[in-house]
Amino acid sequence: FVNDVLPFLRFETGRICGRHGDRCSRIHTKPTISQTVLLVNIYQSPELTVANDPEAAARLDPRKVQEHFEDFYEDIFEEMDKYGEIENLNVCDNTSDHMVGNVYVKFVEEEEALAALTALNGRFYGGRPIIAEFSPVTDFREATCRQYEENICSRGGLCNFMHLKPISR
């Protein structure tokens, strides 16, 4: 799948390698099947790419950043919709390594999530390998930071609850 309208956003076929693999020190409970597929670190926010350059960050147009996000969201939604009915599609706005750019796609049926996971293995998006896995998260109300929704989260982007990036269209 190559998006002709948005050439900078594309899925490609290739090999996938885990980011931390056997070196990861955390013990994760990964389900063997789930309604939810996690696309690890797939969203590359323009804000984070210039985080270490204050001058470049100052030149970012918030409308263009939101437009970039919404183009990404639409691209992901259209691809995931090929595999089944999507119940939720959430993009994390957190900045910690284990959550930055994560996308959670909850399908109505586990079989649809399995079809998406199988199809995504070995593919690339925007020149980066897709790391797709089943997620134990199925209730996003419990996983979402309520303080972030109220603009009062004291942990900021390093919070371990999901800070969901809003979509306006």
C-alpha atoms as a PDB file:
ATOM      1  CA  PHE A   1       0.000   0.000   0.000  1.00  0.00           C
ATOM      2  CA  VAL A   2       1.445   3.299  -1.047  1.00  0.00           C
ATOM      3  CA  ASN A   3      -0.446   6.490  -0.390  1.00  0.00           C
ATOM      4  CA  ASP A   4      -0.238   8.500  -3.607  1.00  0.00           C
ATOM      5  CA  VAL A   5      -1.841  11.588  -2.086  1.00  0.00           C
ATOM      6  CA  LEU A   6       0.539  11.669   0.900  1.00  0.00           C
ATOM      7  CA  PRO A   7       3.869  10.405  -0.455  1.00  0.00           C
ATOM      8  CA  PHE A   8       5.628  10.872   2.899  1.00  0.00           C
ATOM      9  CA  LEU A   9       3.228   8.388   4.512  1.00  0.00           C
ATOM     10  CA  ARG A  10       3.525   4.875   3.180  1.00  0.00           C
ATOM     11  CA  PHE A  11       3.428   1.239   4.066  1.00  0.00           C
ATOM     12  CA  GLU A  12       6.084  -0.945   2.492  1.00  0.00           C
ATOM     13  CA  THR A  13       7.044  -4.606   2.624  1.00  0.00           C
ATOM     14  CA  GLY A  14      10.237  -5.683   4.394  1.00  0.00           C
ATOM     15  CA  ARG A  15      11.671  -7.296   7.541  1.00  0.00           C
ATOM     16  CA  ILE A  16      10.735  -6.353  11.124  1.00  0.00           C
ATOM     17  CA  CYS A  17      13.073  -6.439  14.115  1.00  0.00           C
ATOM     18  CA  GLY A  18      12.031  -5.617  17.686  1.00  0.00           C
ATOM     19  CA  ARG A  19      13.411  -2.351  19.043  1.00  0.00           C
ATOM     20  CA  HIS A  20      14.765  -3.804  22.297  1.00  0.00           C
ATOM     21  CA  GLY A  21      14.290  -7.520  21.645  1.00  0.00           C
ATOM     22  CA  ASP A  22      15.913  -9.762  24.253  1.00  0.00           C
ATOM     23  CA  ARG A  23      17.651  -6.786  25.912  1.00  0.00           C
ATOM     24  CA  CYS A  24      14.394  -5.370  27.320  1.00  0.00           C
ATOM     25  CA  SER A  25      14.532  -5.526  31.116  1.00  0.00           C
ATOM     26  CA  ARG A  26      10.791  -5.164  31.629  1.00  0.00           C
ATOM     27  CA  ILE A  27       8.411  -8.063  32.073  1.00  0.00           C
ATOM     28  CA  HIS A  28       5.454  -7.513  29.798  1.00  0.00           C
ATOM     29  CA  THR A  29       2.263  -9.504  29.733  1.00  0.00           C
ATOM     30  CA  LYS A  30       1.604  -9.898  26.039  1.00  0.00           C
ATOM     31  CA  PRO A  31      -1.616 -11.645  25.109  1.00  0.00           C
ATOM     32  CA  THR A  32      -1.615 -14.336  22.443  1.00  0.00           C
ATOM     33  CA  ILE A  33      -4.839 -12.857  21.022  1.00  0.00           C
ATOM     34  CA  SER A  34      -6.650  -9.573  21.613  1.00  0.00           C
ATOM     35  CA  GLN A  35      -9.078  -7.185  19.958  1.00  0.00           C
ATOM     36  CA  THR A  36      -6.381  -4.502  20.221  1.00  0.00           C
ATOM     37  CA  VAL A  37      -3.286  -4.181  18.053  1.00  0.00           C
ATOM     38  CA  LEU A  38      -0.463  -1.933  19.239  1.00  0.00           C
ATOM     39  CA  LEU A  39       1.651  -0.250  16.557  1.00  0.00           C
ATOM     40  CA  VAL A  40       4.783   0.614  18.532  1.00  0.00           C
ATOM     41  CA  ASN A  41       6.280   4.100  18.038  1.00  0.00           C
ATOM     42  CA  ILE A  42       4.736   4.456  14.573  1.00  0.00           C
ATOM     43  CA  TYR A  43       3.658   8.115  14.814  1.00  0.00           C
ATOM     44  CA  GLN A  44       6.561  10.527  14.316  1.00  0.00           C
ATOM     45  CA  SER A  45       5.420  13.891  15.625  1.00  0.00           C
ATOM     46  CA  PRO A  46       7.083  16.920  13.992  1.00  0.00           C
ATOM     47  CA  GLU A  47       7.205  18.474  17.484  1.00  0.00           C
ATOM     48  CA  LEU A  48       9.423  15.680  18.783  1.00  0.00           C
ATOM     49  CA  THR A  49      11.737  15.704  15.773  1.00  0.00           C
ATOM     50  CA  VAL A  50      12.744  19.296  16.581  1.00  0.00           C
ATOM     51  CA  ALA A  51      12.596  19.034  20.376  1.00  0.00           C
ATOM     52  CA  ASN A  52      16.356  19.612  20.728  1.00  0.00           C
ATOM     53  CA  ASP A  53      16.363  22.612  18.390  1.00  0.00           C
ATOM     54  CA  PRO A  54      14.539  25.564  20.011  1.00  0.00           C
ATOM     55  CA  GLU A  55      14.759  27.690  16.852  1.00  0.00           C
ATOM     56  CA  ALA A  56      13.197  24.980  14.674  1.00  0.00           C
ATOM     57  CA  ALA A  57      10.560  24.297  17.337  1.00  0.00           C
ATOM     58  CA  ALA A  58       9.633  28.005  17.383  1.00  0.00           C
ATOM     59  CA  ARG A  59       9.082  27.916  13.601  1.00  0.00           C
ATOM     60  CA  LEU A  60       6.590  25.030  13.768  1.00  0.00           C
ATOM     61  CA  ASP A  61       3.108  26.080  12.772  1.00  0.00           C
ATOM     62  CA  PRO A  62       0.609  24.395  15.154  1.00  0.00           C
ATOM     63  CA  ARG A  63      -1.943  24.137  12.322  1.00  0.00           C
ATOM     64  CA  LYS A  64       0.555  22.306  10.102  1.00  0.00           C
ATOM     65  CA  VAL A  65       1.485  19.984  12.970  1.00  0.00           C
ATOM     66  CA  GLN A  66      -2.208  19.152  13.519  1.00  0.00           C
ATOM     67  CA  GLU A  67      -2.718  18.683   9.769  1.00  0.00           C
ATOM     68  CA  HIS A  68       0.295  16.314   9.678  1.00  0.00           C
ATOM     69  CA  PHE A  69      -1.238  14.322  12.544  1.00  0.00           C
ATOM     70  CA  GLU A  70      -4.665  14.152  10.937  1.00  0.00           C
ATOM     71  CA  ASP A  71      -3.174  12.987   7.624  1.00  0.00           C
ATOM     72  CA  PHE A  72      -1.323  10.271   9.567  1.00  0.00           C
ATOM     73  CA  TYR A  73      -4.514   9.308  11.434  1.00  0.00           C
ATOM     74  CA  GLU A  74      -6.479   9.039   8.203  1.00  0.00           C
ATOM     75  CA  ASP A  75      -3.737   6.959   6.591  1.00  0.00           C
ATOM     76  CA  ILE A  76      -3.642   4.510   9.526  1.00  0.00           C
ATOM     77  CA  PHE A  77      -7.437   4.345   9.752  1.00  0.00           C
ATOM     78  CA  GLU A  78      -7.796   3.547   6.043  1.00  0.00           C
ATOM     79  CA  GLU A  79      -5.186   0.785   6.263  1.00  0.00           C
ATOM     80  CA  MET A  80      -6.607  -0.787   9.437  1.00  0.00           C
ATOM     81  CA  ASP A  81     -10.161  -0.591   8.112  1.00  0.00           C
ATOM     82  CA  LYS A  82      -9.167  -3.142   5.451  1.00  0.00           C
ATOM     83  CA  TYR A  83      -8.984  -5.831   8.147  1.00  0.00           C
ATOM     84  CA  GLY A  84     -12.239  -5.235   9.979  1.00  0.00           C
ATOM     85  CA  GLU A  85     -14.476  -2.866  11.869  1.00  0.00           C
ATOM     86  CA  ILE A  86     -12.496  -0.472  14.064  1.00  0.00           C
ATOM     87  CA  GLU A  87     -13.971   0.243  17.476  1.00  0.00           C
ATOM     88  CA  ASN A  88     -11.220   2.667  18.615  1.00  0.00           C
ATOM     89  CA  LEU A  89      -8.078   4.159  17.111  1.00  0.00           C
ATOM     90  CA  ASN A  90      -5.935   6.045  19.619  1.00  0.00           C
ATOM     91  CA  VAL A  91      -2.570   7.764  19.187  1.00  0.00           C
ATOM     92  CA  CYS A  92      -0.443   8.463  22.271  1.00  0.00           C
ATOM     93  CA  ASP A  93       0.877  11.973  22.767  1.00  0.00           C
ATOM     94  CA  ASN A  94       3.246  10.808  25.536  1.00  0.00           C
ATOM     95  CA  THR A  95       6.982  11.446  25.197  1.00  0.00           C
ATOM     96  CA  SER A  96       8.450   8.563  27.226  1.00  0.00           C
ATOM     97  CA  ASP A  97      10.321   5.962  25.148  1.00  0.00           C
ATOM     98  CA  HIS A  98       7.862   3.139  25.792  1.00  0.00           C
ATOM     99  CA  MET A  99       4.799   5.168  24.755  1.00  0.00           C
ATOM    100  CA  VAL A 100       5.895   7.830  22.279  1.00  0.00           C
ATOM    101  CA  GLY A 101       4.064   7.506  18.970  1.00  0.00           C
ATOM    102  CA  ASN A 102       2.177   4.353  19.993  1.00  0.00           C
ATOM    103  CA  VAL A 103      -1.059   3.684  18.148  1.00  0.00           C
ATOM    104  CA  TYR A 104      -3.731   1.390  19.597  1.00  0.00           C
ATOM    105  CA  VAL A 105      -6.280  -0.043  17.183  1.00  0.00           C
ATOM    106  CA  LYS A 106      -9.182  -1.886  18.794  1.00  0.00           C
ATOM    107  CA  PHE A 107     -11.230  -4.025  16.443  1.00  0.00           C
ATOM    108  CA  VAL A 108     -14.727  -5.356  17.115  1.00  0.00           C
ATOM    109  CA  GLU A 109     -13.529  -8.962  16.722  1.00  0.00           C
ATOM    110  CA  GLU A 110     -10.265 -10.647  17.734  1.00  0.00           C
ATOM    111  CA  GLU A 111     -10.091 -12.304  14.301  1.00  0.00           C
ATOM    112  CA  GLU A 112      -9.974  -8.868  12.668  1.00  0.00           C
ATOM    113  CA  ALA A 113      -7.074  -7.854  14.914  1.00  0.00           C
ATOM    114  CA  LEU A 114      -5.295 -11.089  14.021  1.00  0.00           C
ATOM    115  CA  ALA A 115      -5.762 -10.369  10.304  1.00  0.00           C
ATOM    116  CA  ALA A 116      -4.293  -6.866  10.751  1.00  0.00           C
ATOM    117  CA  LEU A 117      -1.349  -8.133  12.814  1.00  0.00           C
ATOM    118  CA  THR A 118      -0.586 -10.863  10.271  1.00  0.00           C
ATOM    119  CA  ALA A 119      -0.783  -8.420   7.346  1.00  0.00           C
ATOM    120  CA  LEU A 120       1.469  -5.832   9.024  1.00  0.00           C
ATOM    121  CA  ASN A 121       4.295  -8.228   9.846  1.00  0.00           C
ATOM    122  CA  GLY A 122       7.224  -7.564   7.528  1.00  0.00           C
ATOM    123  CA  ARG A 123       5.991  -4.148   6.403  1.00  0.00           C
ATOM    124  CA  PHE A 124       7.287  -0.623   6.759  1.00  0.00           C
ATOM    125  CA  TYR A 125       5.558   2.704   7.284  1.00  0.00           C
ATOM    126  CA  GLY A 126       7.300   5.931   6.326  1.00  0.00           C
ATOM    127  CA  GLY A 127      10.556   4.037   5.833  1.00  0.00           C
ATOM    128  CA  ARG A 128      10.481   2.528   9.339  1.00  0.00           C
ATOM    129  CA  PRO A 129       9.646  -1.084  10.250  1.00  0.00           C
ATOM    130  CA  ILE A 130       6.207  -1.645  11.704  1.00  0.00           C
ATOM    131  CA  ILE A 131       6.330  -3.265  15.121  1.00  0.00           C
ATOM    132  CA  ALA A 132       2.844  -4.658  15.655  1.00  0.00           C
ATOM    133  CA  GLU A 133       1.763  -6.747  18.609  1.00  0.00           C
ATOM    134  CA  PHE A 134      -1.378  -7.606  20.504  1.00  0.00           C
ATOM    135  CA  SER A 135      -2.128  -5.321  23.427  1.00  0.00           C
ATOM    136  CA  PRO A 136      -3.870  -6.218  26.668  1.00  0.00           C
ATOM    137  CA  VAL A 137      -5.518  -2.761  26.633  1.00  0.00           C
ATOM    138  CA  THR A 138      -9.167  -3.050  25.673  1.00  0.00           C
ATOM    139  CA  ASP A 139     -10.728  -0.438  27.970  1.00  0.00           C
ATOM    140  CA  PHE A 140      -9.234   2.911  26.977  1.00  0.00           C
ATOM    141  CA  ARG A 141     -11.183   4.770  29.668  1.00  0.00           C
ATOM    142  CA  GLU A 142      -9.073   2.996  32.300  1.00  0.00           C
ATOM    143  CA  ALA A 143      -5.788   3.474  30.401  1.00  0.00           C
ATOM    144  CA  THR A 144      -6.274   7.185  29.658  1.00  0.00           C
ATOM    145  CA  CYS A 145      -4.962   9.937  31.937  1.00  0.00           C
ATOM    146  CA  ARG A 146      -7.985  11.854  33.162  1.00  0.00           C
ATOM    147  CA  GLN A 147      -5.767  14.688  34.400  1.00  0.00           C
ATOM    148  CA  TYR A 148      -4.379  15.135  30.874  1.00  0.00           C
ATOM    149  CA  GLU A 149      -7.900  15.457  29.520  1.00  0.00           C
ATOM    150  CA  GLU A 150      -8.403  18.286  32.026  1.00  0.00           C
ATOM    151  CA  ASN A 151      -4.987  19.860  31.189  1.00  0.00           C
ATOM    152  CA  ILE A 152      -3.683  19.318  34.737  1.00  0.00           C
ATOM    153  CA  CYS A 153      -1.383  16.267  34.431  1.00  0.00           C
ATOM    154  CA  SER A 154       1.668  17.022  36.547  1.00  0.00           C
ATOM    155  CA  ARG A 155       3.764  14.285  34.887  1.00  0.00           C
ATOM    156  CA  GLY A 156       3.482  15.779  31.411  1.00  0.00           C
ATOM    157  CA  GLY A 157       4.559  13.574  28.512  1.00  0.00           C
ATOM    158  CA  LEU A 158       6.296  11.158  30.884  1.00  0.00           C
ATOM    159  CA  CYS A 159       3.007  10.020  32.436  1.00  0.00           C
ATOM    160  CA  ASN A 160       2.419   6.265  32.233  1.00  0.00           C
ATOM    161  CA  PHE A 161      -1.272   6.703  31.441  1.00  0.00           C
ATOM    162  CA  MET A 162      -2.228   7.398  27.841  1.00  0.00           C
ATOM    163  CA  HIS A 163      -2.273  11.013  26.709  1.00  0.00           C
ATOM    164  CA  LEU A 164      -4.441  10.687  23.611  1.00  0.00           C
ATOM    165  CA  LYS A 165      -3.753  13.055  20.751  1.00  0.00           C
ATOM    166  CA  PRO A 166      -7.046  14.701  19.719  1.00  0.00           C
ATOM    167  CA  ILE A 167      -8.348  14.717  16.171  1.00  0.00           C
ATOM    168  CA  SER A 168     -10.475  17.638  14.989  1.00  0.00           C
ATOM    169  CA  ARG A 169     -12.081  16.246  11.846  1.00  0.00           C
END
